[in-house]
mmCIF file of C-alpha atoms in Angstrom:
data_model
loop_
_atom_site.group_PDB
_atom_site.id
_atom_site.type_symbol
_atom_site.label_atom_id
_atom_site.label_comp_id
_atom_site.label_asym_id
_atom_site.label_seq_id
_atom_site.Cartn_x
_atom_site.Cartn_y
_atom_site.Cartn_z
ATOM 1 C CA UNK A 1 145.042 49.920 93.786
ATOM 2 C CA UNK A 2 144.885 50.921 90.148
ATOM 3 C CA UNK A 3 147.952 52.854 88.971
ATOM 4 C CA UNK A 4 149.038 54.539 85.769
ATOM 5 C CA UNK A 5 152.753 54.930 85.103
ATOM 6 C CA UNK A 6 154.313 57.767 83.111
ATOM 7 C CA UNK A 7 157.943 58.815 82.667
ATOM 8 C CA UNK A 8 158.600 61.711 85.067
ATOM 9 C CA UNK A 9 160.289 63.878 82.482
ATOM 10 C CA UNK A 10 161.222 64.210 78.849
ATOM 11 C CA UNK A 11 163.219 66.703 76.811
ATOM 12 C CA UNK A 12 162.907 67.429 73.110
ATOM 13 C CA UNK A 13 164.148 70.086 70.731
ATOM 14 C CA UNK A 14 161.720 72.284 68.810
ATOM 15 C CA UNK A 15 160.405 70.561 65.709
ATOM 16 C CA UNK A 16 161.055 67.078 67.025
ATOM 17 C CA UNK A 17 158.477 64.514 68.042
ATOM 18 C CA UNK A 18 157.710 63.770 71.680
ATOM 19 C CA UNK A 19 156.101 60.487 72.681
ATOM 20 C CA UNK A 20 154.795 60.235 76.215
ATOM 21 C CA UNK A 21 153.720 56.806 77.380
ATOM 22 C CA UNK A 22 151.212 55.750 79.992
ATOM 23 C CA UNK A 23 150.960 52.174 81.167
ATOM 24 C CA UNK A 24 148.657 50.273 83.486
ATOM 25 C CA UNK A 25 147.408 46.742 83.847
ATOM 26 C CA UNK A 26 143.754 47.712 83.553
ATOM 27 C CA UNK A 27 144.129 50.085 80.619
ATOM 28 C CA UNK A 28 142.556 47.655 78.141
ATOM 29 C CA UNK A 29 139.272 47.950 80.069
ATOM 30 C CA UNK A 30 138.771 51.689 79.741
ATOM 31 C CA UNK A 31 139.577 54.616 77.499
ATOM 32 C CA UNK A 32 142.482 56.900 78.324
ATOM 33 C CA UNK A 33 142.429 60.667 78.375
ATOM 34 C CA UNK A 34 145.284 63.184 78.242
ATOM 35 C CA UNK A 35 145.609 66.641 79.791
ATOM 36 C CA UNK A 36 148.165 69.419 79.446
ATOM 37 C CA UNK A 37 148.866 71.589 82.456
ATOM 38 C CA UNK A 38 150.939 74.724 82.284
ATOM 39 C CA UNK A 39 152.302 76.258 85.516
ATOM 40 C CA UNK A 40 149.617 77.952 87.553
ATOM 41 C CA UNK A 41 146.824 76.786 85.256
ATOM 42 C CA UNK A 42 144.111 74.165 85.348
ATOM 43 C CA UNK A 43 144.575 71.042 83.243
ATOM 44 C CA UNK A 44 143.382 71.263 79.651
ATOM 45 C CA UNK A 45 141.817 68.261 77.916
ATOM 46 C CA UNK A 46 144.013 67.267 74.961
ATOM 47 C CA UNK A 47 142.808 63.809 73.974
ATOM 48 C CA UNK A 48 139.694 61.851 74.895
ATOM 49 C CA UNK A 49 138.701 58.238 74.220
ATOM 50 C CA UNK A 50 142.330 57.292 73.476
ATOM 51 C CA UNK A 51 142.728 59.266 70.261
ATOM 52 C CA UNK A 52 139.997 61.866 69.795
ATOM 53 C CA UNK A 53 140.889 65.554 69.834
ATOM 54 C CA UNK A 54 138.520 68.190 71.227
ATOM 55 C CA UNK A 55 137.852 71.156 69.003
ATOM 56 C CA UNK A 56 140.588 73.743 69.257
ATOM 57 C CA UNK A 57 143.374 71.279 70.031
ATOM 58 C CA UNK A 58 146.107 71.400 67.370
ATOM 59 C CA UNK A 59 146.525 68.403 65.077
ATOM 60 C CA UNK A 60 150.092 67.901 66.262
ATOM 61 C CA UNK A 61 148.646 66.268 69.369
ATOM 62 C CA UNK A 62 147.570 62.666 68.829
ATOM 63 C CA UNK A 63 146.887 59.584 70.913
ATOM 64 C CA UNK A 64 147.296 55.867 70.291
ATOM 65 C CA UNK A 65 147.052 52.581 72.153
ATOM 66 C CA UNK A 66 148.862 49.251 72.106
ATOM 67 C CA UNK A 67 147.861 46.696 74.704
ATOM 68 C CA UNK A 68 148.486 48.027 78.196
ATOM 69 C CA UNK A 69 150.304 51.129 76.957
ATOM 70 C CA UNK A 70 148.896 54.309 75.493
ATOM 71 C CA UNK A 71 150.957 57.054 73.925
ATOM 72 C CA UNK A 72 150.525 60.787 73.515
ATOM 73 C CA UNK A 73 152.463 61.981 70.479
ATOM 74 C CA UNK A 74 153.329 65.609 69.927
ATOM 75 C CA UNK A 75 154.600 66.118 66.398
ATOM 76 C CA UNK A 76 156.671 69.162 65.598
ATOM 77 C CA UNK A 77 157.017 70.245 69.212
ATOM 78 C CA UNK A 78 156.819 73.977 69.821
ATOM 79 C CA UNK A 79 158.175 76.019 72.710
ATOM 80 C CA UNK A 80 154.629 76.638 73.918
ATOM 81 C CA UNK A 81 154.160 72.896 74.418
ATOM 82 C CA UNK A 82 156.423 72.923 77.461
ATOM 83 C CA UNK A 83 154.149 71.748 80.266
ATOM 84 C CA UNK A 84 153.153 68.812 82.443
ATOM 85 C CA UNK A 85 151.128 66.097 80.743
ATOM 86 C CA UNK A 86 148.842 63.686 82.580
ATOM 87 C CA UNK A 87 147.105 60.549 81.434
ATOM 88 C CA UNK A 88 143.863 59.556 83.136
ATOM 89 C CA UNK A 89 141.561 56.587 83.103
ATOM 90 C CA UNK A 90 139.064 54.744 85.279
ATOM 91 C CA UNK A 91 138.509 51.293 86.700
ATOM 92 C CA UNK A 92 136.441 48.850 84.707
ATOM 93 C CA UNK A 93 133.228 49.950 86.413
ATOM 94 C CA UNK A 94 133.917 53.638 86.028
ATOM 95 C CA UNK A 95 133.569 54.251 89.745
ATOM 96 C CA UNK A 96 137.192 55.205 90.385
ATOM 97 C CA UNK A 97 139.253 57.712 88.456
ATOM 98 C CA UNK A 98 143.022 57.523 88.342
ATOM 99 C CA UNK A 99 145.666 59.903 87.024
ATOM 100 C CA UNK A 100 149.179 59.077 85.986
ATOM 101 C CA UNK A 101 152.029 60.719 87.848
ATOM 102 C CA UNK A 102 152.552 63.265 85.098
ATOM 103 C CA UNK A 103 155.366 63.875 82.619
ATOM 104 C CA UNK A 104 157.205 67.172 82.573
ATOM 105 C CA UNK A 105 158.028 68.042 78.975
ATOM 106 C CA UNK A 106 160.934 70.399 78.489
ATOM 107 C CA UNK A 107 161.479 72.008 75.106
ATOM 108 C CA UNK A 108 165.195 72.622 74.737
ATOM 109 C CA UNK B 1 130.825 78.375 77.269
ATOM 110 C CA UNK B 2 130.715 76.544 80.587
ATOM 111 C CA UNK B 3 132.619 78.277 83.367
ATOM 112 C CA UNK B 4 133.441 76.900 86.801
ATOM 113 C CA UNK B 5 134.659 78.953 89.759
ATOM 114 C CA UNK B 6 135.845 77.512 93.067
ATOM 115 C CA UNK B 7 135.530 79.557 96.214
ATOM 116 C CA UNK B 8 136.097 79.131 99.932
ATOM 117 C CA UNK B 9 138.546 79.777 102.755
ATOM 118 C CA UNK B 10 142.178 79.655 101.732
ATOM 119 C CA UNK B 11 143.339 78.698 105.212
ATOM 120 C CA UNK B 12 141.966 75.895 107.370
ATOM 121 C CA UNK B 13 143.213 74.752 110.768
ATOM 122 C CA UNK B 14 144.285 71.143 111.326
ATOM 123 C CA UNK B 15 141.452 68.815 112.407
ATOM 124 C CA UNK B 16 138.819 71.211 111.056
ATOM 125 C CA UNK B 17 136.648 70.837 107.946
ATOM 126 C CA UNK B 18 137.624 72.213 104.560
ATOM 127 C CA UNK B 19 134.635 73.604 102.645
ATOM 128 C CA UNK B 20 134.652 74.674 99.016
ATOM 129 C CA UNK B 21 131.937 75.644 96.575
ATOM 130 C CA UNK B 22 132.070 75.426 92.797
ATOM 131 C CA UNK B 23 129.720 77.780 90.970
ATOM 132 C CA UNK B 24 128.797 76.703 87.460
ATOM 133 C CA UNK B 25 127.696 79.229 84.859
ATOM 134 C CA UNK B 26 126.148 78.543 81.466
ATOM 135 C CA UNK B 27 124.149 75.368 81.875
ATOM 136 C CA UNK B 28 122.410 73.471 84.626
ATOM 137 C CA UNK B 29 124.360 71.251 86.962
ATOM 138 C CA UNK B 30 121.573 68.675 86.704
ATOM 139 C CA UNK B 31 122.766 67.409 83.311
ATOM 140 C CA UNK B 32 126.215 66.214 84.272
ATOM 141 C CA UNK B 33 128.333 64.623 86.945
ATOM 142 C CA UNK B 34 130.697 66.973 88.772
ATOM 143 C CA UNK B 35 134.064 65.972 90.163
ATOM 144 C CA UNK B 36 136.578 67.415 92.568
ATOM 145 C CA UNK B 37 140.278 66.927 91.948
ATOM 146 C CA UNK B 38 143.175 68.205 94.011
ATOM 147 C CA UNK B 39 146.867 68.806 93.452
ATOM 148 C CA UNK B 40 149.512 69.499 96.102
ATOM 149 C CA UNK B 41 152.102 71.986 94.916
ATOM 150 C CA UNK B 42 154.502 70.326 92.509
ATOM 151 C CA UNK B 43 152.717 66.999 92.681
ATOM 152 C CA UNK B 44 150.276 64.949 90.636
ATOM 153 C CA UNK B 45 146.528 65.251 90.309
ATOM 154 C CA UNK B 46 144.348 63.246 92.693
ATOM 155 C CA UNK B 47 140.663 62.580 92.083
ATOM 156 C CA UNK B 48 138.514 63.133 95.151
ATOM 157 C CA UNK B 49 135.055 62.114 93.990
ATOM 158 C CA UNK B 50 132.063 62.831 91.775
ATOM 159 C CA UNK B 51 128.364 63.530 92.262
ATOM 160 C CA UNK B 52 125.228 63.443 90.096
ATOM 161 C CA UNK B 53 121.806 64.912 90.630
ATOM 162 C CA UNK B 54 120.179 61.472 91.032
ATOM 163 C CA UNK B 55 122.214 60.849 94.171
ATOM 164 C CA UNK B 56 124.974 58.780 92.607
ATOM 165 C CA UNK B 57 128.265 59.554 94.305
ATOM 166 C CA UNK B 58 131.655 57.923 93.807
ATOM 167 C CA UNK B 59 134.610 58.564 96.070
ATOM 168 C CA UNK B 60 138.320 57.953 95.998
ATOM 169 C CA UNK B 61 138.598 55.111 98.531
ATOM 170 C CA UNK B 62 141.552 56.824 100.197
ATOM 171 C CA UNK B 63 139.392 59.838 101.090
ATOM 172 C CA UNK B 64 135.931 58.320 101.301
ATOM 173 C CA UNK B 65 135.604 58.484 105.081
ATOM 174 C CA UNK B 66 136.271 62.224 105.175
ATOM 175 C CA UNK B 67 134.557 63.562 102.034
ATOM 176 C CA UNK B 68 131.041 64.887 101.574
ATOM 177 C CA UNK B 69 129.787 66.068 98.175
ATOM 178 C CA UNK B 70 126.531 67.881 97.553
ATOM 179 C CA UNK B 71 124.632 69.871 94.935
ATOM 180 C CA UNK B 72 122.608 73.090 95.269
ATOM 181 C CA UNK B 73 120.503 73.266 92.141
ATOM 182 C CA UNK B 74 118.962 76.623 93.089
ATOM 183 C CA UNK B 75 122.420 78.214 93.039
ATOM 184 C CA UNK B 76 123.937 75.906 90.416
ATOM 185 C CA UNK B 77 126.683 74.989 92.843
ATOM 186 C CA UNK B 78 128.670 71.890 93.745
ATOM 187 C CA UNK B 79 130.092 71.625 97.243
ATOM 188 C CA UNK B 80 132.998 69.757 98.784
ATOM 189 C CA UNK B 81 133.583 69.153 102.472
ATOM 190 C CA UNK B 82 136.702 67.387 103.711
ATOM 191 C CA UNK B 83 136.808 66.717 107.425
ATOM 192 C CA UNK B 84 139.662 66.227 109.882
ATOM 193 C CA UNK B 85 142.189 67.905 107.611
ATOM 194 C CA UNK B 86 145.941 67.717 108.085
ATOM 195 C CA UNK B 87 148.873 69.387 106.382
ATOM 196 C CA UNK B 88 148.730 66.603 103.790
ATOM 197 C CA UNK B 89 145.441 68.072 102.554
ATOM 198 C CA UNK B 90 147.139 71.328 101.538
ATOM 199 C CA UNK B 91 146.562 71.564 97.804
ATOM 200 C CA UNK B 92 144.892 73.374 94.957
ATOM 201 C CA UNK B 93 141.377 72.030 94.638
ATOM 202 C CA UNK B 94 139.724 71.930 91.224
ATOM 203 C CA UNK B 95 136.127 71.260 90.307
ATOM 204 C CA UNK B 96 135.469 69.830 86.868
ATOM 205 C CA UNK B 97 132.586 68.757 84.657
ATOM 206 C CA UNK B 98 132.588 64.975 84.504
ATOM 207 C CA UNK B 99 131.290 63.063 81.465
ATOM 208 C CA UNK B 100 130.484 59.909 83.473
ATOM 209 C CA UNK B 101 126.787 60.183 82.604
ATOM 210 C CA UNK B 102 127.735 59.314 79.050
ATOM 211 C CA UNK B 103 129.925 56.403 80.125
ATOM 212 C CA UNK B 104 133.120 58.311 79.413
ATOM 213 C CA UNK B 105 135.127 59.040 82.522
ATOM 214 C CA UNK B 106 136.895 62.308 81.873
ATOM 215 C CA UNK B 107 136.727 66.042 82.510
ATOM 216 C CA UNK B 108 136.088 68.562 79.777
ATOM 217 C CA UNK B 109 135.744 71.804 81.742
ATOM 218 C CA UNK B 110 137.768 72.782 84.811
ATOM 219 C CA UNK B 111 137.691 75.608 87.282
ATOM 220 C CA UNK B 112 140.813 77.679 87.809
ATOM 221 C CA UNK B 113 141.410 76.023 91.167
ATOM 222 C CA UNK B 114 141.384 77.177 94.776
ATOM 223 C CA UNK B 115 144.487 76.943 96.943
ATOM 224 C CA UNK B 116 143.733 75.670 100.433
ATOM 225 C CA UNK B 117 146.445 75.632 103.074
ATOM 226 C CA UNK B 118 146.055 73.621 106.266
ATOM 227 C CA UNK B 119 147.946 75.320 109.044
ATOM 228 C CA UNK B 120 147.419 76.534 112.578
#
């Protein structure tokens, strides 16, 4: 089955840069999307089509891709960024959606 | 602004059928795909399936045999039924607008989620 792999957790200090990776063998065949989920809330779309930001998402959130790995970069991390982050993609035919296991970002 | 609201019983007995409804406000459900996603407490998101007005339905293979998705255009609602539930189906269930019609497989609007517990 198609799987996406993320680091389970990451810690950064305020003002630093956090880079959360997502890897999967079939990533080159489809775009990747990123969501932020705060405790008790629904996921919020952060990045779509690898690197596009929806309106209202701060510029400090960015996405990039290199081969079978995509990266969510949070520049100048703020305390409010502490949350779980999920990558998501689909199989080559778009008939199956898969989420990564999530990365818990702690702001020290 | 599109709003989605899940509703349904919060407690379901083992072996019975879980039924949830997602009511969509601001916009017709006929223009998009609609997905259901679930999340056990403290665990990752799991996609359940998606449905479109033309009858196209995609399911997570791991749940396909137990899931039924449907649309009620008169009420602008999307429904989920999951049969033969067990404790492993205890989760928060989200409905979400799915951009699959445009060839982009992601979710731009989400409901707040409905917690369903499977217990006798």
